[in-house]
Amino acid sequence: MLSEELTRYIEALIPDREPIVQEIEAYAKEHRVPIMDIIGIEAMLYILQIIQPKNIFEIGTAIGYSAIRMAMKLPNARIVTVERDQERYERALFYIERTKTCDQIDVLFGDALELYNEVEKHAPFDVMFIDAAKGQYERFFRLYEPLLADGGVVITDNVLFKGLVAANEIENKRWRQLAKKIREYNEWLMRRTDYDTVILPIGDGIAISRKRGETK
Ligand code: SAH
Ligand code: MG
């Protein structure tokens, strides 16, 4: 979405990450694991530092990159994260071990839509981060919103889907269907008056939705 030139410019201004973090980034690149891009994760971490969540729930661990970065940036936070791909799940455990973030991160293996009872044991959550199957965002949101604390925040990644949400014609059928799903999610999310939502055109598009308190 951002020009390649500007992306490189901003990335060059961002301080170097720890070697182990760079190693995870390199693994993701080599194995085509869709971890958050640098500008997106830096923006999200910044926002999280303002929120200071104690308890975070993440849907879509992949190889643990975002969970590990959150754990390192927020030493007082605990993170519960869910992944259904076994190879990625195991990679995540490996990197969590290596970054010594085991005390902060619990990884659950399985489909997020089937793990409610497990996840509930860790609730309530100050932040819920949705970064998994793009066609299921509304289902994830609806299933887990009861576990969100009052004033809690839902962060959804990839809501602009490489800009395809605004494209008139998309040739690839799978992409066309996904773009439609995400558009519907965005509209549904913006209609929810019990949340204040803003869509930030950072990374692949991030929606931030704060649940309004009872008194508002
Ligand atoms: N948050 C990660 C990237 C996640 S990529 C990071 O930025 O580092 C999305 C991941 O979600 C994939 O690894 C995929 O296997 C997983 N996923 C997709 N649908 C899922 C579901 N229903 N339950 C659990 N994991 C799911
Ligand atoms: Mg993502």
mmCIF file of C-alpha atoms and ligand atoms in Angstrom:
data_model
loop_
_atom_site.group_PDB
_atom_site.id
_atom_site.type_symbol
_atom_site.label_atom_id
_atom_site.label_comp_id
_atom_site.label_asym_id
_atom_site.label_seq_id
_atom_site.Cartn_x
_atom_site.Cartn_y
_atom_site.Cartn_z
ATOM 1 C CA MET A 1 0.000 0.000 0.000
ATOM 2 C CA LEU A 2 2.851 2.290 0.931
ATOM 3 C CA SER A 3 5.308 2.737 -1.928
ATOM 4 C CA GLU A 4 8.298 0.463 -1.821
ATOM 5 C CA GLU A 5 10.515 3.497 -1.539
ATOM 6 C CA LEU A 6 8.735 4.863 1.539
ATOM 7 C CA THR A 7 8.538 1.420 3.103
ATOM 8 C CA ARG A 8 12.290 1.030 2.805
ATOM 9 C CA TYR A 9 12.772 4.539 4.109
ATOM 10 C CA ILE A 10 10.749 3.957 7.282
ATOM 11 C CA GLU A 11 12.207 0.489 7.810
ATOM 12 C CA ALA A 12 15.708 1.926 7.695
ATOM 13 C CA LEU A 13 14.784 4.347 10.489
ATOM 14 C CA ILE A 14 13.534 1.565 12.762
ATOM 15 C CA PRO A 15 16.265 0.408 15.153
ATOM 16 C CA ASP A 16 17.728 -3.036 14.530
ATOM 17 C CA ARG A 17 15.956 -5.822 16.327
ATOM 18 C CA GLU A 18 17.729 -8.357 18.544
ATOM 19 C CA PRO A 19 19.611 -11.027 16.511
ATOM 20 C CA ILE A 20 17.146 -13.739 17.535
ATOM 21 C CA VAL A 21 14.228 -11.594 16.400
ATOM 22 C CA GLN A 22 15.958 -11.025 13.073
ATOM 23 C CA GLU A 23 16.463 -14.758 12.821
ATOM 24 C CA ILE A 24 12.714 -15.339 13.176
ATOM 25 C CA GLU A 25 12.067 -12.687 10.523
ATOM 26 C CA ALA A 26 14.503 -14.431 8.197
ATOM 27 C CA TYR A 27 12.882 -17.812 8.797
ATOM 28 C CA ALA A 28 9.469 -16.344 7.999
ATOM 29 C CA LYS A 29 10.759 -14.849 4.789
ATOM 30 C CA GLU A 30 12.450 -18.033 3.688
ATOM 31 C CA HIS A 31 9.448 -20.250 4.489
ATOM 32 C CA ARG A 32 6.822 -17.744 3.411
ATOM 33 C CA VAL A 33 5.157 -17.488 6.811
ATOM 34 C CA PRO A 34 2.880 -14.421 6.790
ATOM 35 C CA ILE A 35 4.110 -12.719 9.969
ATOM 36 C CA MET A 36 3.299 -9.045 10.497
ATOM 37 C CA ASP A 37 5.566 -6.740 8.542
ATOM 38 C CA ILE A 38 8.044 -4.526 10.369
ATOM 39 C CA ILE A 39 6.138 -1.260 10.119
ATOM 40 C CA GLY A 40 2.873 -2.919 11.136
ATOM 41 C CA ILE A 41 4.290 -4.712 14.168
ATOM 42 C CA GLU A 42 6.184 -1.621 15.345
ATOM 43 C CA ALA A 43 2.985 0.433 15.176
ATOM 44 C CA MET A 44 1.014 -2.234 17.008
ATOM 45 C CA LEU A 45 3.657 -2.583 19.733
ATOM 46 C CA TYR A 46 3.615 1.161 20.184
ATOM 47 C CA ILE A 47 -0.143 1.187 20.641
ATOM 48 C CA LEU A 48 0.094 -1.753 23.050
ATOM 49 C CA GLN A 49 2.611 0.144 25.142
ATOM 50 C CA ILE A 50 0.074 2.901 25.564
ATOM 51 C CA ILE A 51 -2.674 0.430 26.465
ATOM 52 C CA GLN A 52 -0.417 -1.539 28.858
ATOM 53 C CA PRO A 53 -2.473 -4.748 28.677
ATOM 54 C CA LYS A 54 -1.862 -7.392 31.327
ATOM 55 C CA ASN A 55 -3.538 -10.181 29.425
ATOM 56 C CA ILE A 56 -3.557 -10.670 25.655
ATOM 57 C CA PHE A 57 -5.292 -13.262 23.488
ATOM 58 C CA GLU A 58 -3.927 -13.831 19.986
ATOM 59 C CA ILE A 59 -5.578 -15.870 17.227
ATOM 60 C CA GLY A 60 -2.914 -16.995 14.738
ATOM 61 C CA THR A 61 0.480 -17.638 16.344
ATOM 62 C CA ALA A 62 2.246 -18.781 13.177
ATOM 63 C CA ILE A 63 5.873 -19.190 14.345
ATOM 64 C CA GLY A 64 5.447 -16.998 17.409
ATOM 65 C CA TYR A 65 6.848 -13.776 15.995
ATOM 66 C CA SER A 66 4.150 -11.320 17.079
ATOM 67 C CA ALA A 67 3.631 -13.070 20.439
ATOM 68 C CA ILE A 68 7.356 -12.975 21.196
ATOM 69 C CA ARG A 69 7.643 -9.329 20.201
ATOM 70 C CA MET A 70 4.683 -8.433 22.417
ATOM 71 C CA ALA A 71 6.176 -10.404 25.308
ATOM 72 C CA MET A 72 9.542 -8.661 24.944
ATOM 73 C CA LYS A 73 8.029 -5.205 24.679
ATOM 74 C CA LEU A 74 5.549 -5.746 27.519
ATOM 75 C CA PRO A 75 7.365 -7.645 30.266
ATOM 76 C CA ASN A 76 4.314 -7.527 32.545
ATOM 77 C CA ALA A 77 1.919 -8.987 29.996
ATOM 78 C CA ARG A 78 0.804 -12.573 29.534
ATOM 79 C CA ILE A 79 -0.185 -13.866 26.133
ATOM 80 C CA VAL A 80 -2.381 -16.793 25.168
ATOM 81 C CA THR A 81 -2.073 -17.625 21.491
ATOM 82 C CA VAL A 82 -3.652 -20.224 19.214
ATOM 83 C CA GLU A 83 -2.265 -21.986 16.124
ATOM 84 C CA ARG A 84 -3.731 -24.848 14.115
ATOM 85 C CA ASP A 85 -0.771 -25.670 11.871
ATOM 86 C CA GLN A 86 1.419 -28.233 13.625
ATOM 87 C CA GLU A 87 4.718 -27.330 12.015
ATOM 88 C CA ARG A 88 4.264 -23.639 12.794
ATOM 89 C CA TYR A 89 3.078 -24.443 16.309
ATOM 90 C CA GLU A 90 6.268 -26.408 16.936
ATOM 91 C CA ARG A 91 8.439 -23.659 15.474
ATOM 92 C CA ALA A 92 6.685 -21.189 17.769
ATOM 93 C CA LEU A 93 7.492 -23.329 20.814
ATOM 94 C CA PHE A 94 11.109 -23.525 19.667
ATOM 95 C CA TYR A 95 11.481 -19.755 19.318
ATOM 96 C CA ILE A 96 9.613 -19.063 22.564
ATOM 97 C CA GLU A 97 12.077 -21.345 24.322
ATOM 98 C CA ARG A 98 15.019 -19.596 22.688
ATOM 99 C CA THR A 99 13.781 -16.102 23.511
ATOM 100 C CA LYS A 100 13.045 -17.162 27.096
ATOM 101 C CA THR A 101 9.498 -15.890 26.854
ATOM 102 C CA CYS A 102 7.995 -19.198 28.081
ATOM 103 C CA ASP A 103 6.818 -17.647 31.347
ATOM 104 C CA GLN A 104 4.733 -15.118 29.460
ATOM 105 C CA ILE A 105 3.356 -17.046 26.495
ATOM 106 C CA ASP A 106 0.975 -20.030 26.394
ATOM 107 C CA VAL A 107 0.549 -21.530 22.943
ATOM 108 C CA LEU A 108 -2.546 -23.643 22.349
ATOM 109 C CA PHE A 109 -2.561 -26.056 19.424
ATOM 110 C CA GLY A 110 -5.779 -26.370 17.423
ATOM 111 C CA ASP A 111 -8.507 -24.490 15.617
ATOM 112 C CA ALA A 112 -9.416 -21.270 17.402
ATOM 113 C CA LEU A 113 -13.087 -21.950 16.710
ATOM 114 C CA GLU A 114 -12.859 -25.122 18.805
ATOM 115 C CA LEU A 115 -10.759 -23.972 21.729
ATOM 116 C CA TYR A 116 -13.149 -21.693 23.583
ATOM 117 C CA ASN A 117 -13.130 -23.772 26.774
ATOM 118 C CA GLU A 118 -9.352 -23.770 26.928
ATOM 119 C CA VAL A 119 -9.045 -20.077 26.160
ATOM 120 C CA GLU A 120 -11.747 -19.140 28.669
ATOM 121 C CA LYS A 121 -9.532 -20.397 31.510
ATOM 122 C CA HIS A 122 -7.161 -17.480 30.823
ATOM 123 C CA ALA A 123 -9.821 -14.754 30.479
ATOM 124 C CA PRO A 124 -10.650 -11.874 30.774
ATOM 125 C CA PHE A 125 -8.423 -10.252 28.158
ATOM 126 C CA ASP A 126 -7.447 -6.610 27.848
ATOM 127 C CA VAL A 127 -6.483 -7.093 24.222
ATOM 128 C CA MET A 128 -7.560 -9.589 21.604
ATOM 129 C CA PHE A 129 -5.463 -9.769 18.446
ATOM 130 C CA ILE A 130 -7.121 -11.414 15.439
ATOM 131 C CA ASP A 131 -4.578 -12.477 12.821
ATOM 132 C CA ALA A 132 -5.802 -15.803 11.405
ATOM 133 C CA ALA A 133 -8.031 -17.087 8.562
ATOM 134 C CA LYS A 134 -9.322 -13.929 6.884
ATOM 135 C CA GLY A 135 -12.692 -15.429 6.011
ATOM 136 C CA GLN A 136 -13.498 -16.081 9.678
ATOM 137 C CA TYR A 137 -12.854 -12.751 11.361
ATOM 138 C CA GLU A 138 -16.443 -12.126 12.358
ATOM 139 C CA ARG A 139 -16.772 -15.630 13.804
ATOM 140 C CA PHE A 140 -13.588 -15.206 15.850
ATOM 141 C CA PHE A 141 -14.770 -11.835 17.078
ATOM 142 C CA ARG A 142 -18.249 -13.029 18.062
ATOM 143 C CA LEU A 143 -17.011 -16.204 19.720
ATOM 144 C CA TYR A 144 -14.434 -14.519 21.898
ATOM 145 C CA GLU A 145 -15.833 -11.076 22.619
ATOM 146 C CA PRO A 146 -17.478 -12.328 25.833
ATOM 147 C CA LEU A 147 -13.937 -12.855 27.137
ATOM 148 C CA LEU A 148 -12.949 -9.235 26.538
ATOM 149 C CA ALA A 149 -12.697 -6.955 29.564
ATOM 150 C CA ASP A 150 -14.703 -3.710 29.660
ATOM 151 C CA GLY A 151 -12.665 -1.094 27.858
ATOM 152 C CA GLY A 152 -10.769 -3.929 26.188
ATOM 153 C CA VAL A 153 -9.390 -3.579 22.697
ATOM 154 C CA VAL A 154 -9.695 -5.845 19.670
ATOM 155 C CA ILE A 155 -6.948 -5.467 17.086
ATOM 156 C CA THR A 156 -7.593 -7.029 13.683
ATOM 157 C CA ASP A 157 -4.799 -7.443 11.145
ATOM 158 C CA ASN A 158 -5.003 -7.537 7.341
ATOM 159 C CA VAL A 159 -8.257 -5.565 7.096
ATOM 160 C CA LEU A 160 -7.145 -3.888 3.871
ATOM 161 C CA PHE A 161 -5.859 -7.132 2.313
ATOM 162 C CA LYS A 162 -3.132 -5.669 0.104
ATOM 163 C CA GLY A 163 -5.565 -2.969 -0.984
ATOM 164 C CA LEU A 164 -7.881 -5.553 -2.545
ATOM 165 C CA VAL A 165 -10.821 -4.507 -0.342
ATOM 166 C CA ALA A 166 -11.107 -1.423 -2.534
ATOM 167 C CA ALA A 167 -10.413 -3.092 -5.895
ATOM 168 C CA ASN A 168 -13.178 -3.149 -8.486
ATOM 169 C CA GLU A 169 -12.239 -6.389 -10.105
ATOM 170 C CA ILE A 170 -10.150 -9.209 -8.737
ATOM 171 C CA GLU A 171 -9.321 -12.029 -11.147
ATOM 172 C CA ASN A 172 -8.251 -14.657 -8.666
ATOM 173 C CA LYS A 173 -11.451 -16.222 -7.322
ATOM 174 C CA ARG A 174 -10.093 -17.096 -3.900
ATOM 175 C CA TRP A 175 -8.807 -13.536 -3.425
ATOM 176 C CA ARG A 176 -12.096 -12.108 -4.654
ATOM 177 C CA GLN A 177 -14.007 -14.128 -2.059
ATOM 178 C CA LEU A 178 -11.605 -13.177 0.708
ATOM 179 C CA ALA A 179 -11.739 -9.493 -0.210
ATOM 180 C CA LYS A 180 -15.533 -9.674 -0.039
ATOM 181 C CA LYS A 181 -15.383 -11.363 3.368
ATOM 182 C CA ILE A 182 -13.028 -8.737 4.738
ATOM 183 C CA ARG A 183 -15.138 -5.908 3.322
ATOM 184 C CA GLU A 184 -18.163 -7.392 5.057
ATOM 185 C CA TYR A 185 -16.201 -7.702 8.293
ATOM 186 C CA ASN A 186 -15.039 -4.085 8.115
ATOM 187 C CA GLU A 187 -18.580 -2.863 7.517
ATOM 188 C CA TRP A 188 -19.939 -5.012 10.337
ATOM 189 C CA LEU A 189 -17.191 -3.806 12.658
ATOM 190 C CA MET A 190 -17.788 -0.129 11.854
ATOM 191 C CA ARG A 191 -21.524 -0.589 12.503
ATOM 192 C CA ARG A 192 -20.915 -1.952 15.995
ATOM 193 C CA THR A 193 -21.843 1.004 18.156
ATOM 194 C CA ASP A 194 -20.642 -0.782 21.293
ATOM 195 C CA TYR A 195 -17.086 -0.444 19.954
ATOM 196 C CA ASP A 196 -15.124 2.572 18.754
ATOM 197 C CA THR A 197 -13.193 1.472 15.698
ATOM 198 C CA VAL A 198 -10.503 3.047 13.605
ATOM 199 C CA ILE A 199 -8.874 1.508 10.531
ATOM 200 C CA LEU A 200 -5.208 2.357 10.187
ATOM 201 C CA PRO A 201 -3.606 1.934 6.742
ATOM 202 C CA ILE A 202 -0.409 0.568 8.253
ATOM 203 C CA GLY A 203 1.126 -2.729 7.188
ATOM 204 C CA ASP A 204 -1.705 -4.737 5.645
ATOM 205 C CA GLY A 205 -4.311 -2.598 7.395
ATOM 206 C CA ILE A 206 -5.026 -2.771 11.128
ATOM 207 C CA ALA A 207 -8.409 -2.170 12.759
ATOM 208 C CA ILE A 208 -8.442 -1.084 16.381
ATOM 209 C CA SER A 209 -11.734 -1.455 18.216
ATOM 210 C CA ARG A 210 -12.210 -0.366 21.793
ATOM 211 C CA LYS A 211 -15.150 -1.773 23.680
ATOM 212 C CA ARG A 212 -17.131 0.982 25.301
ATOM 213 C CA GLY A 213 -17.663 0.833 29.070
ATOM 214 C CA GLU A 214 -21.078 0.346 30.657
ATOM 215 C CA THR A 215 -21.369 3.989 31.644
ATOM 216 C CA LYS A 216 -20.981 5.466 28.167
HETATM 217 N N1 SAH B 1 0.400 -13.334 14.225
HETATM 218 C C1 SAH B 1 1.483 -13.941 13.471
HETATM 219 C C2 SAH B 1 1.089 -14.284 12.049
HETATM 220 C C3 SAH B 1 -0.106 -15.187 11.940
HETATM 221 S S1 SAH B 1 -0.316 -15.806 10.303
HETATM 222 C C4 SAH B 1 2.647 -12.955 13.440
HETATM 223 O O1 SAH B 1 2.427 -11.800 13.041
HETATM 224 O O2 SAH B 1 3.756 -13.333 13.792
HETATM 225 C C5 SAH B 1 -1.867 -16.575 10.487
HETATM 226 C C6 SAH B 1 -1.803 -17.924 11.203
HETATM 227 O O3 SAH B 1 -3.117 -18.238 11.617
HETATM 228 C C7 SAH B 1 -1.355 -19.080 10.315
HETATM 229 O O4 SAH B 1 -0.200 -19.677 10.834
HETATM 230 C C8 SAH B 1 -2.536 -20.047 10.306
HETATM 231 O O5 SAH B 1 -2.160 -21.405 10.364
HETATM 232 C C9 SAH B 1 -3.285 -19.636 11.577
HETATM 233 N N2 SAH B 1 -4.725 -19.887 11.558
HETATM 234 C C10 SAH B 1 -5.593 -19.598 10.563
HETATM 235 N N3 SAH B 1 -6.836 -19.933 10.921
HETATM 236 C C11 SAH B 1 -6.758 -20.447 12.177
HETATM 237 C C12 SAH B 1 -7.715 -20.987 13.081
HETATM 238 N N4 SAH B 1 -9.010 -21.063 12.757
HETATM 239 N N5 SAH B 1 -7.284 -21.406 14.291
HETATM 240 C C13 SAH B 1 -5.969 -21.346 14.622
HETATM 241 N N6 SAH B 1 -5.017 -20.853 13.794
HETATM 242 C C14 SAH B 1 -5.411 -20.414 12.601
HETATM 243 MG MG MG B 2 -1.521 -10.716 9.532
#
